[in-house]
């Protein structure tokens, strides 16, 4: 199955940002610091997952 490097990176960014915002919303208010943290987590996840190459499919030896 081939999944684009970009698709994986976008999903990772959304999950990281949403997870952070979910925690921040526990008190019903998102402060500026919490919003910055969510954005940095999303950007960090986007960069890390985009940079790491996909695993190569093993070639058949036959």
GROMACS .gro file of N, CA and C in nm:
model
  186
    1UNK      N    1   0.084  -0.117   0.000
    1UNK     CA    2   0.000   0.000   0.000
    1UNK      C    3   0.088   0.123   0.000
    2UNK      N    4   0.065   0.212  -0.094
    2UNK     CA    5   0.145   0.333  -0.102
    2UNK      C    6   0.065   0.449  -0.045
    3UNK      N    7   0.122   0.510   0.058
    3UNK     CA    8   0.062   0.628   0.118
    3UNK      C    9   0.160   0.741   0.097
    4UNK      N   10   0.110   0.849   0.047
    4UNK     CA   11   0.196   0.963   0.020
    4UNK      C   12   0.263   1.012   0.147
    5UNK      N   13   0.386   1.056   0.134
    5UNK     CA   14   0.458   1.114   0.247
    5UNK      C   15   0.383   1.236   0.298
    6UNK      N   16   0.322   1.311   0.207
    6UNK     CA   17   0.248   1.430   0.247
    6UNK      C   18   0.122   1.394   0.324
    7UNK      N   19   0.051   1.292   0.281
    7UNK     CA   20  -0.072   1.252   0.350
    7UNK      C   21  -0.042   1.208   0.492
    8UNK      N   22   0.063   1.129   0.509
    8UNK     CA   23   0.100   1.086   0.644
    8UNK      C   24   0.137   1.205   0.731
    9UNK      N   25   0.209   1.302   0.674
    9UNK     CA   26   0.251   1.419   0.750
    9UNK      C   27   0.132   1.504   0.791
   10UNK      N   28   0.037   1.522   0.702
   10UNK     CA   29  -0.081   1.602   0.734
   10UNK      C   30  -0.164   1.535   0.844
   11UNK      N   31  -0.181   1.404   0.834
   11UNK     CA   32  -0.256   1.332   0.937
   11UNK      C   33  -0.185   1.343   1.072
   12UNK      N   34  -0.054   1.330   1.073
   12UNK     CA   35   0.021   1.342   1.199
   12UNK      C   36   0.007   1.481   1.258
   13UNK      N   37   0.010   1.583   1.174
   13UNK     CA   38  -0.005   1.721   1.223
   13UNK      C   39  -0.144   1.743   1.282
   14UNK      N   40  -0.245   1.693   1.214
   14UNK     CA   41  -0.383   1.710   1.263
   14UNK      C   42  -0.402   1.638   1.396
   15UNK      N   43  -0.349   1.517   1.405
   15UNK     CA   44  -0.364   1.440   1.529
   15UNK      C   45  -0.291   1.508   1.645
   16UNK      N   46  -0.170   1.557   1.621
   16UNK     CA   47  -0.094   1.624   1.727
   16UNK      C   48  -0.163   1.753   1.771
   17UNK      N   49  -0.205   1.832   1.675
   17UNK     CA   50  -0.273   1.958   1.709
   17UNK      C   51  -0.406   1.935   1.779
   18UNK      N   52  -0.483   1.839   1.729
   18UNK     CA   53  -0.614   1.811   1.789
   18UNK      C   54  -0.599   1.752   1.929
   19UNK      N   55  -0.500   1.668   1.947
   19UNK     CA   56  -0.476   1.613   2.081
   19UNK      C   57  -0.440   1.721   2.181
   20UNK      N   58  -0.356   1.813   2.139
   20UNK     CA   59  -0.317   1.923   2.226
   20UNK      C   60  -0.435   2.015   2.256
   21UNK      N   61  -0.513   2.046   2.153
   21UNK     CA   62  -0.631   2.131   2.174
   21UNK      C   63  -0.737   2.062   2.259
   22UNK      N   64  -0.749   1.931   2.244
   22UNK     CA   65  -0.843   1.857   2.327
   22UNK      C   66  -0.809   1.867   2.474
   23UNK      N   67  -0.680   1.859   2.503
   23UNK     CA   68  -0.636   1.875   2.641
   23UNK      C   69  -0.656   2.018   2.688
   24UNK      N   70  -0.627   2.114   2.601
   24UNK     CA   71  -0.641   2.255   2.637
   24UNK      C   72  -0.787   2.292   2.664
   25UNK      N   73  -0.881   2.226   2.599
   25UNK     CA   74  -1.024   2.259   2.614
   25UNK      C   75  -1.087   2.200   2.740
   26UNK      N   76  -1.012   2.131   2.821
   26UNK     CA   77  -1.069   2.070   2.940
   26UNK      C   78  -1.132   2.172   3.034
   27UNK      N   79  -1.077   2.294   3.037
   27UNK     CA   80  -1.134   2.398   3.123
   27UNK      C   81  -1.228   2.491   3.046
   28UNK      N   82  -1.249   2.464   2.917
   28UNK     CA   83  -1.341   2.543   2.838
   28UNK      C   84  -1.281   2.666   2.772
   29UNK      N   85  -1.154   2.693   2.797
   29UNK     CA   86  -1.086   2.811   2.742
   29UNK      C   87  -0.951   2.768   2.687
   30UNK      N   88  -0.919   2.820   2.569
   30UNK     CA   89  -0.786   2.797   2.512
   30UNK      C   90  -0.708   2.926   2.525
   31UNK      N   91  -0.603   2.923   2.605
   31UNK     CA   92  -0.521   3.042   2.623
   31UNK      C   93  -0.425   3.058   2.505
   32UNK      N   94  -0.362   3.173   2.499
   32UNK     CA   95  -0.268   3.198   2.390
   32UNK      C   96  -0.153   3.099   2.395
   33UNK      N   97  -0.104   3.068   2.513
   33UNK     CA   98   0.005   2.972   2.528
   33UNK      C   99  -0.034   2.833   2.482
   34UNK      N  100  -0.156   2.794   2.513
   34UNK     CA  101  -0.204   2.662   2.470
   34UNK      C  102  -0.220   2.656   2.318
   35UNK      N  103  -0.266   2.765   2.258
   35UNK     CA  104  -0.281   2.769   2.112
   35UNK      C  105  -0.144   2.763   2.044
   36UNK      N  106  -0.047   2.834   2.099
   36UNK     CA  107   0.089   2.831   2.043
   36UNK      C  108   0.148   2.692   2.056
   37UNK      N  109   0.126   2.628   2.170
   37UNK     CA  110   0.175   2.492   2.190
   37UNK      C  111   0.113   2.396   2.089
   38UNK      N  112  -0.018   2.406   2.066
   38UNK     CA  113  -0.085   2.320   1.969
   38UNK      C  114  -0.029   2.342   1.829
   39UNK      N  115  -0.007   2.468   1.794
   39UNK     CA  116   0.048   2.498   1.661
   39UNK      C  117   0.190   2.444   1.646
   40UNK      N  118   0.272   2.460   1.748
   40UNK     CA  119   0.409   2.409   1.742
   40UNK      C  120   0.412   2.257   1.736
   41UNK      N  121   0.325   2.192   1.810
   41UNK     CA  122   0.317   2.046   1.803
   41UNK      C  123   0.275   1.999   1.664
   42UNK      N  124   0.178   2.068   1.605
   42UNK     CA  125   0.133   2.031   1.471
   42UNK      C  126   0.245   2.051   1.369
   43UNK      N  127   0.314   2.164   1.376
   43UNK     CA  128   0.424   2.189   1.283
   43UNK      C  129   0.539   2.091   1.304
   44UNK      N  130   0.567   2.058   1.430
   44UNK     CA  131   0.673   1.962   1.459
   44UNK      C  132   0.641   1.824   1.405
   45UNK      N  133   0.518   1.780   1.426
   45UNK     CA  134   0.477   1.649   1.373
   45UNK      C  135   0.480   1.649   1.221
   46UNK      N  136   0.435   1.757   1.161
   46UNK     CA  137   0.437   1.769   1.015
   46UNK      C  138   0.579   1.755   0.962
   47UNK      N  139   0.672   1.826   1.023
   47UNK     CA  140   0.811   1.823   0.978
   47UNK      C  141   0.879   1.689   0.998
   48UNK      N  142   0.857   1.630   1.114
   48UNK     CA  143   0.924   1.503   1.145
   48UNK      C  144   0.873   1.391   1.055
   49UNK      N  145   0.742   1.380   1.042
   49UNK     CA  146   0.687   1.272   0.960
   49UNK      C  147   0.719   1.293   0.813
   50UNK      N  148   0.720   1.416   0.766
   50UNK     CA  149   0.755   1.443   0.625
   50UNK      C  150   0.901   1.409   0.598
   51UNK      N  151   0.989   1.436   0.694
   51UNK     CA  152   1.132   1.416   0.674
   51UNK      C  153   1.172   1.268   0.675
   52UNK      N  154   1.106   1.187   0.756
   52UNK     CA  155   1.141   1.045   0.766
   52UNK      C  156   1.089   0.973   0.642
   53UNK      N  157   1.178   0.903   0.569
   53UNK     CA  158   1.134   0.837   0.446
   53UNK      C  159   1.045   0.716   0.476
   54UNK      N  160   0.960   0.685   0.379
   54UNK     CA  161   0.877   0.566   0.390
   54UNK      C  162   0.965   0.442   0.381
   55UNK      N  163   0.922   0.336   0.445
   55UNK     CA  164   0.996   0.210   0.439
   55UNK      C  165   0.984   0.152   0.299
   56UNK      N  166   1.093   0.108   0.246
   56UNK     CA  167   1.094   0.051   0.111
   56UNK      C  168   1.034  -0.089   0.114
   57UNK      N  169   0.956  -0.120   0.011
   57UNK     CA  170   0.899  -0.253  -0.003
   57UNK      C  171   1.013  -0.351  -0.036
   58UNK      N  172   1.015  -0.467   0.029
   58UNK     CA  173   1.118  -0.565  -0.004
   58UNK      C  174   1.101  -0.616  -0.148
   59UNK      N  175   1.212  -0.628  -0.216
   59UNK     CA  176   1.205  -0.678  -0.353
   59UNK      C  177   1.209  -0.830  -0.350
   60UNK      N  178   1.131  -0.890  -0.437
   60UNK     CA  179   1.128  -1.036  -0.445
   60UNK      C  180   1.262  -1.088  -0.498
   61UNK      N  181   1.313  -1.193  -0.435
   61UNK     CA  182   1.441  -1.248  -0.478
   61UNK      C  183   1.424  -1.352  -0.589
   62UNK      N  184   1.300  -1.379  -0.625
   62UNK     CA  185   1.275  -1.480  -0.730
   62UNK      C  186   1.290  -1.423  -0.868
   0.00000   0.00000   0.00000
